[in-house]
Amino acid sequence: MRRLAVLVLVLAACGDTATTTTTTTASGAAPPTATTVPAATTTTGPRTSIGPPPTSPPAPAADLRFVDLGSHPPVTVLTVTVEPGDVSMLVWARAPGPGDEVAIARITDPSGEVIYDLDLDSFEVFGGVLNAPLVDLHEVAVTLPIDGDTPLAPGDYTFAIDALADEITASGAILRSGDVAGPQALDVRIVVATTNDDLADSDRRETFAAEVRATGEALLNPHGIEVGALSFLDAPADFVDRFAELEADESDEQQRELCRELGERLPPTRAVDLVVVDRVVDPSDDGGVIEGNAAGLPGVVLTPGALTSCVVVVTERDVDRSLLDRAIVVWHEAGHLLGLPHTSEADGSAFDYFADTPECPIDRDEDGDGFVDEFECPDGGNFMFHDTDSLIMSEDQAWFLRRRPLLYPVG
């Protein structure tokens, strides 16, 4: 049987290490809470814990439309209809198990033009819109449009799915409409699932929230995006016992289970779900601390059963990096969740799809350590470089983010 080679650096785990970094990432969907939460608020007390699953769906959001595409044979074609006024779509498919490989093999626009075509034998990508294979384990997703040169056209888009599994158990789409030209906001919901004492009291939480907000504002405000509501939730003891230490592998199975369970216990809302854990351990890595991780690129959000809907940041302390120092990691991993890849991968072999972010191939590896580093690269100052503490975002990256379903219009 033909096998799909999962390209981990491009589409799977998105974890940031402090030393040699190899930064990695709507079936029956209940609509998210309407966008009435005021921006620039922080809730740190009284303590709120994750409770049982919500018993009723939240109010609908007028600018989001959820499409349940159902279950299918492992090789199938999904059709999503874009209506006039739609500005973006997130399309996803899920297989039964963590080892099941799923690929989006072809995307065709309403005119019949193939805008993305993956050769499943060579893994070459054709079509000019995307430059990397859309392949992952268990759950795969794609978000369109990528840039202003290829906006969404009304009509039917088709997505050819090819999975090495018994079936596609669920699939769906989220479409966003309305005006995205004005100010946008992005909320963050922080779940404390650590045994460390970094966030044990309200003062520490206020300090961490302030650092996350200040870092986010420095990054996002120049592009008309605000940091909205920041809120804290305490994970129950059993949740902490199971998820305070995560193992990073090519499927990020533990983190995906964390995300799935979190989605069952919290109402869906337009926010980045950030889980603070003790540590993320990569059995194949003999050095460095993985500072944060996104389990999918893009993550599937606002959708029951989603496996890639959250990101993590660690409290584990090394010599130089406290949790406060990792506020930029929060926004880097949020970028992955929303669909932003690294500008350049650590081995200099893969790059993002934006015209205004430079590339850093391996021939720029001046010190010969096998990795392209921040000081060696023209894109080293971008917040989505594989290893950086920079707070620079390009105009094309901002254009992309402003259309994602987790962001909402201010006011």
Tab-separated table of C-alpha atoms in Angstrom:
chain	number	residue	atom	x	y	z
A	1	MET	CA	0.000	0.000	0.000
A	2	ARG	CA	1.189	3.516	-0.786
A	3	ARG	CA	2.205	5.357	2.344
A	4	LEU	CA	1.850	9.067	3.061
A	5	ALA	CA	5.097	10.382	4.562
A	6	VAL	CA	4.055	12.842	7.253
A	7	LEU	CA	6.170	15.977	7.074
A	8	VAL	CA	6.582	16.813	10.739
A	9	LEU	CA	8.488	20.075	10.313
A	10	VAL	CA	5.841	21.507	8.022
A	11	LEU	CA	2.504	20.470	9.402
A	12	ALA	CA	2.752	18.504	12.612
A	13	ALA	CA	4.084	19.455	16.036
A	14	CYS	CA	5.179	23.043	16.508
A	15	GLY	CA	7.308	23.159	19.657
A	16	ASP	CA	9.818	25.839	20.620
A	17	THR	CA	13.062	24.986	22.378
A	18	ALA	CA	15.266	27.410	24.237
A	19	THR	CA	18.540	26.256	22.726
A	20	THR	CA	18.663	24.631	19.303
A	21	THR	CA	15.039	25.259	18.398
A	22	THR	CA	13.009	23.087	16.086
A	23	THR	CA	9.780	25.003	16.492
A	24	THR	CA	6.925	22.968	15.524
A	25	THR	CA	1.783	22.750	15.451
A	26	ALA	CA	-17.102	21.572	11.910
A	27	SER	CA	-18.954	18.575	12.428
A	28	GLY	CA	-22.098	19.501	14.357
A	29	ALA	CA	-20.256	22.556	15.646
A	30	ALA	CA	-21.995	24.674	18.218
A	31	PRO	CA	-21.457	28.322	17.252
A	32	PRO	CA	-19.183	30.350	19.510
A	33	THR	CA	-20.234	33.066	21.861
A	34	ALA	CA	-21.243	36.279	20.148
A	35	THR	CA	-18.496	38.857	20.057
A	36	THR	CA	-19.694	41.076	22.891
A	37	VAL	CA	-16.800	40.578	25.324
A	38	PRO	CA	-15.075	43.951	25.727
A	39	ALA	CA	-11.417	44.177	24.811
A	40	ALA	CA	-8.600	44.893	27.268
A	41	THR	CA	-9.956	43.035	30.276
A	42	THR	CA	-8.143	40.582	32.515
A	43	THR	CA	-9.904	38.187	34.867
A	44	THR	CA	-7.680	36.581	37.480
A	45	GLY	CA	-10.075	35.990	40.363
A	46	PRO	CA	-12.049	34.698	42.078
A	47	ARG	CA	-10.717	31.299	41.105
A	48	THR	CA	-12.642	29.640	38.308
A	49	SER	CA	-12.145	25.969	37.584
A	50	ILE	CA	-12.889	23.928	34.494
A	51	GLY	CA	-16.291	22.418	35.115
A	52	PRO	CA	-18.412	19.718	33.498
A	53	PRO	CA	-19.350	19.988	29.815
A	54	PRO	CA	-21.701	22.895	29.019
A	55	THR	CA	-25.354	21.857	28.841
A	56	SER	CA	-26.494	24.408	26.270
A	57	PRO	CA	-24.862	25.999	23.226
A	58	PRO	CA	-23.734	29.630	23.390
A	59	ALA	CA	-25.317	32.378	21.349
A	60	PRO	CA	-24.437	32.413	17.638
A	61	ALA	CA	-21.946	34.783	16.066
A	62	ALA	CA	-23.351	36.503	13.005
A	63	ASP	CA	-20.082	36.549	11.051
A	64	LEU	CA	-19.280	32.813	11.363
A	65	ARG	CA	-20.973	29.993	9.477
A	66	PHE	CA	-20.395	26.350	10.408
A	67	VAL	CA	-20.761	23.570	7.841
A	68	ASP	CA	-20.956	19.923	8.892
A	69	LEU	CA	-19.456	17.860	6.062
A	70	GLY	CA	-19.962	14.554	7.863
A	71	SER	CA	-18.140	11.226	7.662
A	72	HIS	CA	-16.803	9.709	4.445
A	73	PRO	CA	-14.764	6.895	2.923
A	74	PRO	CA	-11.010	7.464	3.318
A	75	VAL	CA	-10.690	8.772	-0.249
A	76	THR	CA	-13.329	11.412	-0.874
A	77	VAL	CA	-14.037	14.927	-2.112
A	78	LEU	CA	-15.463	17.618	0.158
A	79	THR	CA	-17.361	20.561	-1.334
A	80	VAL	CA	-17.590	23.912	0.451
A	81	THR	CA	-19.747	26.708	-0.947
A	82	VAL	CA	-18.364	30.222	-0.500
A	83	GLU	CA	-21.030	32.902	-0.481
A	84	PRO	CA	-20.622	36.558	-1.482
A	85	GLY	CA	-19.110	38.416	1.459
A	86	ASP	CA	-17.207	35.439	2.855
A	87	VAL	CA	-13.616	36.442	3.620
A	88	SER	CA	-12.059	33.186	4.852
A	89	MET	CA	-12.647	29.496	5.426
A	90	LEU	CA	-11.126	26.775	7.584
A	91	VAL	CA	-11.684	23.276	6.172
A	92	TRP	CA	-10.750	20.145	8.101
A	93	ALA	CA	-10.983	16.354	8.114
A	94	ARG	CA	-10.403	13.833	10.914
A	95	ALA	CA	-9.439	10.144	10.847
A	96	PRO	CA	-10.196	7.609	13.619
A	97	GLY	CA	-6.814	7.206	15.303
A	98	PRO	CA	-3.615	9.106	16.175
A	99	GLY	CA	-1.557	7.059	13.711
A	100	ASP	CA	-3.890	7.581	10.750
A	101	GLU	CA	-2.376	9.807	8.094
A	102	VAL	CA	-4.663	12.280	6.342
A	103	ALA	CA	-3.789	14.395	3.321
A	104	ILE	CA	-5.562	17.135	1.441
A	105	ALA	CA	-4.473	16.104	-2.033
A	106	ARG	CA	-6.088	18.744	-4.226
A	107	ILE	CA	-8.014	22.013	-3.951
A	108	THR	CA	-10.054	23.344	-6.859
A	109	ASP	CA	-11.624	26.811	-6.920
A	110	PRO	CA	-15.073	27.734	-8.318
A	111	SER	CA	-13.639	28.433	-11.769
A	112	GLY	CA	-12.285	24.874	-11.975
A	113	GLU	CA	-8.668	25.950	-11.489
A	114	VAL	CA	-6.548	23.623	-9.362
A	115	ILE	CA	-4.956	25.993	-6.838
A	116	TYR	CA	-3.149	23.281	-4.865
A	117	ASP	CA	-2.137	19.826	-6.056
A	118	LEU	CA	-0.084	17.328	-4.043
A	119	ASP	CA	1.762	14.474	-5.751
A	120	LEU	CA	1.285	11.728	-3.165
A	121	ASP	CA	4.339	9.813	-4.375
A	122	SER	CA	6.936	12.595	-4.536
A	123	PHE	CA	5.211	15.042	-2.167
A	124	GLU	CA	5.786	17.845	-4.623
A	125	VAL	CA	3.207	20.632	-4.429
A	126	PHE	CA	1.833	22.391	-7.483
A	127	GLY	CA	-0.690	25.173	-7.988
A	128	GLY	CA	1.085	28.270	-6.708
A	129	VAL	CA	-1.128	29.073	-3.684
A	130	LEU	CA	0.440	26.793	-1.064
A	131	ASN	CA	4.047	25.591	-1.061
A	132	ALA	CA	3.910	22.753	1.482
A	133	PRO	CA	2.024	19.427	1.643
A	134	LEU	CA	-1.187	19.467	3.662
A	135	VAL	CA	-0.567	16.201	5.509
A	136	ASP	CA	-0.920	15.307	9.173
A	137	LEU	CA	-1.823	12.517	11.551
A	138	HIS	CA	-5.396	12.121	12.812
A	139	GLU	CA	-6.595	15.613	11.858
A	140	VAL	CA	-5.648	17.881	8.960
A	141	ALA	CA	-6.828	21.373	8.105
A	142	VAL	CA	-6.269	24.225	5.690
A	143	THR	CA	-7.238	27.879	5.864
A	144	LEU	CA	-7.853	30.099	2.840
A	145	PRO	CA	-7.155	32.644	1.480
A	146	ILE	CA	-3.430	32.948	1.996
A	147	ASP	CA	-2.924	36.452	0.626
A	148	GLY	CA	-4.647	39.317	-1.118
A	149	ASP	CA	-3.646	38.053	-4.558
A	150	THR	CA	-6.028	35.084	-4.236
A	151	PRO	CA	-9.129	36.233	-2.308
A	152	LEU	CA	-12.079	33.897	-1.943
A	153	ALA	CA	-14.342	33.823	-4.981
A	154	PRO	CA	-18.016	32.901	-4.470
A	155	GLY	CA	-18.930	29.393	-5.543
A	156	ASP	CA	-17.962	25.794	-4.849
A	157	TYR	CA	-14.455	24.842	-3.701
A	158	THR	CA	-13.587	21.147	-3.699
A	159	PHE	CA	-11.065	19.434	-1.420
A	160	ALA	CA	-9.829	15.963	-2.365
A	161	ILE	CA	-9.013	13.979	0.798
A	162	ASP	CA	-6.780	10.892	0.858
A	163	ALA	CA	-6.369	9.061	4.171
A	164	LEU	CA	-4.600	5.878	5.238
A	165	ALA	CA	-7.452	4.981	7.550
A	166	ASP	CA	-10.728	3.084	7.508
A	167	GLU	CA	-12.724	6.262	7.081
A	168	ILE	CA	-12.928	9.994	7.583
A	169	THR	CA	-14.869	10.109	10.834
A	170	ALA	CA	-15.732	13.819	10.697
A	171	SER	CA	-15.135	16.852	8.519
A	172	GLY	CA	-16.352	20.392	8.307
A	173	ALA	CA	-15.733	24.027	7.515
A	174	ILE	CA	-15.928	27.397	9.256
A	175	LEU	CA	-16.528	30.413	7.025
A	176	ARG	CA	-16.136	33.978	8.171
A	177	SER	CA	-17.879	36.940	6.552
A	178	GLY	CA	-18.177	40.654	7.140
A	179	ASP	CA	-15.814	43.585	7.367
A	180	VAL	CA	-12.268	42.770	8.458
A	181	ALA	CA	-10.769	46.132	7.507
A	182	GLY	CA	-11.380	47.783	10.880
A	183	PRO	CA	-9.848	47.011	14.282
A	184	GLN	CA	-9.813	43.328	15.230
A	185	ALA	CA	-9.314	41.705	18.634
A	186	LEU	CA	-8.045	38.351	19.874
A	187	ASP	CA	-8.828	36.956	23.333
A	188	VAL	CA	-6.726	34.479	25.325
A	189	ARG	CA	-8.100	31.906	27.770
A	190	ILE	CA	-5.306	30.648	30.072
A	191	VAL	CA	-5.768	27.218	31.649
A	192	VAL	CA	-3.428	26.540	34.586
A	193	ALA	CA	-2.445	22.845	34.513
A	194	THR	CA	0.936	22.987	36.229
A	195	THR	CA	2.281	21.655	39.535
A	196	ASN	CA	4.780	24.523	39.694
A	197	ASP	CA	3.949	27.632	41.694
A	198	ASP	CA	4.454	30.191	38.912
A	199	LEU	CA	0.726	30.937	38.734
A	200	ALA	CA	-0.293	29.899	42.223
A	201	ASP	CA	-1.726	33.228	43.337
A	202	SER	CA	-3.503	36.190	41.844
A	203	ASP	CA	-0.452	38.491	41.947
A	204	ARG	CA	1.569	36.087	39.798
A	205	ARG	CA	-1.352	35.734	37.439
A	206	GLU	CA	-1.704	39.490	37.121
A	207	THR	CA	2.004	39.757	36.348
A	208	PHE	CA	1.909	37.012	33.736
A	209	ALA	CA	-1.255	38.435	32.173
A	210	ALA	CA	0.311	41.878	32.006
A	211	GLU	CA	3.387	40.470	30.278
A	212	VAL	CA	1.286	38.505	27.777
A	213	ARG	CA	-0.809	41.604	27.081
A	214	ALA	CA	2.175	43.950	26.689
A	215	THR	CA	3.963	41.503	24.390
A	216	GLY	CA	0.838	40.945	22.318
A	217	GLU	CA	0.159	44.652	22.009
A	218	ALA	CA	3.714	45.345	20.820
A	219	LEU	CA	3.302	42.642	18.178
A	220	LEU	CA	-0.304	43.151	17.082
A	221	ASN	CA	-1.248	46.786	17.638
A	222	PRO	CA	0.818	48.121	14.703
A	223	HIS	CA	-1.446	46.003	12.466
A	224	GLY	CA	-4.778	47.074	13.937
A	225	ILE	CA	-5.210	43.996	16.140
A	226	GLU	CA	-5.887	44.359	19.855
A	227	VAL	CA	-5.361	41.960	22.722
A	228	GLY	CA	-8.873	41.461	24.038
A	229	ALA	CA	-9.960	39.622	27.168
A	230	LEU	CA	-7.424	37.574	29.151
A	231	SER	CA	-8.959	35.081	31.570
A	232	PHE	CA	-7.674	32.308	33.836
A	233	LEU	CA	-9.127	28.882	34.555
A	234	ASP	CA	-7.785	26.276	36.972
A	235	ALA	CA	-7.567	22.727	35.689
A	236	PRO	CA	-8.927	20.063	38.059
A	237	ALA	CA	-6.451	17.770	39.828
A	238	ASP	CA	-7.050	14.796	37.537
A	239	PHE	CA	-6.402	16.998	34.515
A	240	VAL	CA	-3.118	18.207	36.007
A	241	ASP	CA	-2.083	14.649	36.863
A	242	ARG	CA	-2.504	13.555	33.251
A	243	PHE	CA	-1.341	16.597	31.325
A	244	ALA	CA	1.174	18.597	33.400
A	245	GLU	CA	3.961	16.749	31.579
A	246	LEU	CA	3.475	16.088	27.880
A	247	GLU	CA	5.486	13.982	25.489
A	248	ALA	CA	6.085	15.542	22.091
A	249	ASP	CA	6.133	13.116	19.166
A	250	GLU	CA	5.145	13.286	15.532
A	251	SER	CA	1.442	13.004	16.371
A	252	ASP	CA	1.470	15.047	19.623
A	253	GLU	CA	-1.078	12.521	20.837
A	254	GLN	CA	-1.041	13.629	24.483
A	255	GLN	CA	-1.506	17.300	23.687
A	256	ARG	CA	-4.259	16.494	21.215
A	257	GLU	CA	-6.077	14.526	23.888
A	258	LEU	CA	-5.635	17.527	26.188
A	259	CYS	CA	-7.154	19.815	23.542
A	260	ARG	CA	-10.034	17.421	22.861
A	261	GLU	CA	-10.921	17.109	26.543
A	262	LEU	CA	-10.582	20.847	27.081
A	263	GLY	CA	-13.034	21.383	24.252
A	264	GLU	CA	-15.491	19.043	25.917
A	265	ARG	CA	-15.310	20.857	29.249
A	266	LEU	CA	-15.290	24.485	28.119
A	267	PRO	CA	-17.833	26.342	25.991
A	268	PRO	CA	-16.439	27.244	22.570
A	269	THR	CA	-15.438	30.883	22.382
A	270	ARG	CA	-13.346	33.030	20.100
A	271	ALA	CA	-10.126	32.850	22.050
A	272	VAL	CA	-6.742	31.192	21.928
A	273	ASP	CA	-6.864	28.397	24.482
A	274	LEU	CA	-3.448	28.440	26.157
A	275	VAL	CA	-2.594	25.675	28.638
A	276	VAL	CA	0.307	26.246	31.045
A	277	VAL	CA	1.996	22.905	31.814
A	278	ASP	CA	5.153	21.831	33.648
A	279	ARG	CA	7.108	20.641	30.644
A	280	VAL	CA	7.011	19.137	27.160
A	281	VAL	CA	9.496	16.319	26.637
A	282	ASP	CA	10.776	15.258	23.236
A	283	PRO	CA	12.276	11.738	23.535
A	284	SER	CA	14.309	12.296	20.375
A	285	ASP	CA	15.857	15.573	21.597
A	286	ASP	CA	19.011	15.370	23.707
A	287	GLY	CA	19.130	19.050	24.600
A	288	GLY	CA	17.112	22.209	24.951
A	289	VAL	CA	13.796	22.951	26.605
A	290	ILE	CA	10.651	22.884	24.503
A	291	GLU	CA	9.095	26.163	25.608
A	292	GLY	CA	5.773	25.873	23.804
A	293	ASN	CA	3.878	23.696	21.388
A	294	ALA	CA	0.988	23.880	18.935
A	295	ALA	CA	-0.467	20.525	17.963
A	296	GLY	CA	-1.633	21.533	14.480
A	297	LEU	CA	-1.065	24.105	11.759
A	298	PRO	CA	-3.651	25.464	11.470
A	299	GLY	CA	-5.515	24.247	14.517
A	300	VAL	CA	-9.134	23.193	14.233
A	301	VAL	CA	-11.066	25.546	16.530
A	302	LEU	CA	-14.615	26.186	17.787
A	303	THR	CA	-15.503	22.610	16.896
A	304	PRO	CA	-16.568	19.706	19.144
A	305	GLY	CA	-14.013	16.907	19.144
A	306	ALA	CA	-11.209	19.063	17.748
A	307	LEU	CA	-7.743	17.697	18.479
A	308	THR	CA	-5.559	20.679	17.554
A	309	SER	CA	-7.534	23.465	19.218
A	310	CYS	CA	-5.084	24.528	21.951
A	311	VAL	CA	-1.468	25.512	22.498
A	312	VAL	CA	0.793	24.981	25.498
A	313	VAL	CA	3.577	26.943	27.157
A	314	VAL	CA	5.807	25.464	29.854
A	315	THR	CA	6.738	26.698	33.311
A	316	GLU	CA	9.866	24.520	33.492
A	317	ARG	CA	12.748	26.754	34.481
A	318	ASP	CA	16.178	26.639	32.930
A	319	VAL	CA	19.067	28.957	33.677
A	320	ASP	CA	17.825	32.015	31.831
A	321	ARG	CA	14.135	31.645	31.000
A	322	SER	CA	11.245	32.149	33.395
A	323	LEU	CA	7.576	31.853	32.495
A	324	LEU	CA	7.473	35.643	32.042
A	325	ASP	CA	10.234	35.367	29.448
A	326	ARG	CA	7.976	33.053	27.469
A	327	ALA	CA	5.235	35.582	26.717
A	328	ILE	CA	6.520	35.831	23.147
A	329	VAL	CA	6.244	32.022	22.927
A	330	VAL	CA	2.523	32.401	23.680
A	331	TRP	CA	2.051	34.563	20.599
A	332	HIS	CA	4.342	32.455	18.414
A	333	GLU	CA	2.309	29.337	19.214
A	334	ALA	CA	-0.934	31.298	18.770
A	335	GLY	CA	0.354	32.175	15.299
A	336	HIS	CA	0.694	28.456	14.538
A	337	LEU	CA	-2.814	27.775	15.852
A	338	LEU	CA	-4.178	30.440	13.518
A	339	GLY	CA	-2.266	29.000	10.557
A	340	LEU	CA	1.070	30.827	10.360
A	341	PRO	CA	4.064	28.584	9.567
A	342	HIS	CA	7.668	29.388	10.383
A	343	THR	CA	9.231	31.899	8.053
A	344	SER	CA	12.146	29.424	7.809
A	345	GLU	CA	12.536	26.001	9.384
A	346	ALA	CA	15.564	25.208	11.537
A	347	ASP	CA	17.247	23.076	8.864
A	348	GLY	CA	16.776	25.727	6.178
A	349	SER	CA	14.702	23.405	3.991
A	350	ALA	CA	11.182	24.870	4.189
A	351	PHE	CA	9.727	28.385	4.233
A	352	ASP	CA	6.377	30.127	4.562
A	353	TYR	CA	4.166	31.268	1.672
A	354	PHE	CA	4.301	35.038	2.204
A	355	ALA	CA	6.042	37.264	-0.318
A	356	ASP	CA	7.200	39.824	2.251
A	357	THR	CA	9.035	37.415	4.602
A	358	PRO	CA	12.600	36.521	3.510
A	359	GLU	CA	13.837	32.929	3.330
A	360	CYS	CA	16.870	31.521	5.114
A	361	PRO	CA	18.269	28.445	3.319
A	362	ILE	CA	20.884	26.216	4.924
A	363	ASP	CA	23.725	27.844	2.993
A	364	ARG	CA	23.392	30.749	5.456
A	365	ASP	CA	24.518	28.454	8.282
A	366	GLU	CA	27.693	30.399	9.010
A	367	ASP	CA	28.699	28.529	12.156
A	368	GLY	CA	28.190	25.104	10.587
A	369	ASP	CA	25.963	23.728	13.338
A	370	GLY	CA	23.404	22.366	10.871
A	371	PHE	CA	20.766	24.986	11.750
A	372	VAL	CA	19.986	28.458	10.507
A	373	ASP	CA	19.999	30.806	13.480
A	374	GLU	CA	18.450	34.205	14.141
A	375	PHE	CA	21.727	36.086	13.670
A	376	GLU	CA	22.342	34.318	10.331
A	377	CYS	CA	18.976	35.005	8.711
A	378	PRO	CA	17.210	37.999	7.145
A	379	ASP	CA	13.929	36.740	8.636
A	380	GLY	CA	15.437	36.157	12.084
A	381	GLY	CA	13.623	39.230	13.389
A	382	ASN	CA	10.155	37.908	12.510
A	383	PHE	CA	8.063	36.491	15.367
A	384	MET	CA	7.398	33.327	13.338
A	385	PHE	CA	11.076	32.535	12.741
A	386	HIS	CA	11.769	29.114	14.239
A	387	ASP	CA	13.800	30.490	17.183
A	388	THR	CA	13.411	34.139	18.101
A	389	ASP	CA	12.109	36.530	20.726
A	390	SER	CA	11.356	39.198	18.135
A	391	LEU	CA	8.052	41.062	17.979
A	392	ILE	CA	7.974	41.899	14.266
A	393	MET	CA	5.083	40.797	12.037
A	394	SER	CA	4.937	41.367	8.291
A	395	GLU	CA	2.009	43.018	6.523
A	396	ASP	CA	1.161	39.779	4.683
A	397	GLN	CA	1.118	37.820	7.948
A	398	ALA	CA	-1.191	40.436	9.494
A	399	TRP	CA	-3.496	40.350	6.441
A	400	PHE	CA	-3.730	36.584	6.897
A	401	LEU	CA	-4.427	36.719	10.657
A	402	ARG	CA	-7.126	39.383	10.428
A	403	ARG	CA	-9.380	36.970	8.525
A	404	ARG	CA	-9.153	33.978	10.873
A	405	PRO	CA	-12.279	32.885	12.772
A	406	LEU	CA	-10.888	33.431	16.287
A	407	LEU	CA	-10.416	37.157	15.678
A	408	TYR	CA	-13.430	39.414	15.913
A	409	PRO	CA	-14.265	43.043	15.070
A	410	VAL	CA	-13.799	45.451	17.955
A	411	GLY	CA	-17.152	46.921	18.981
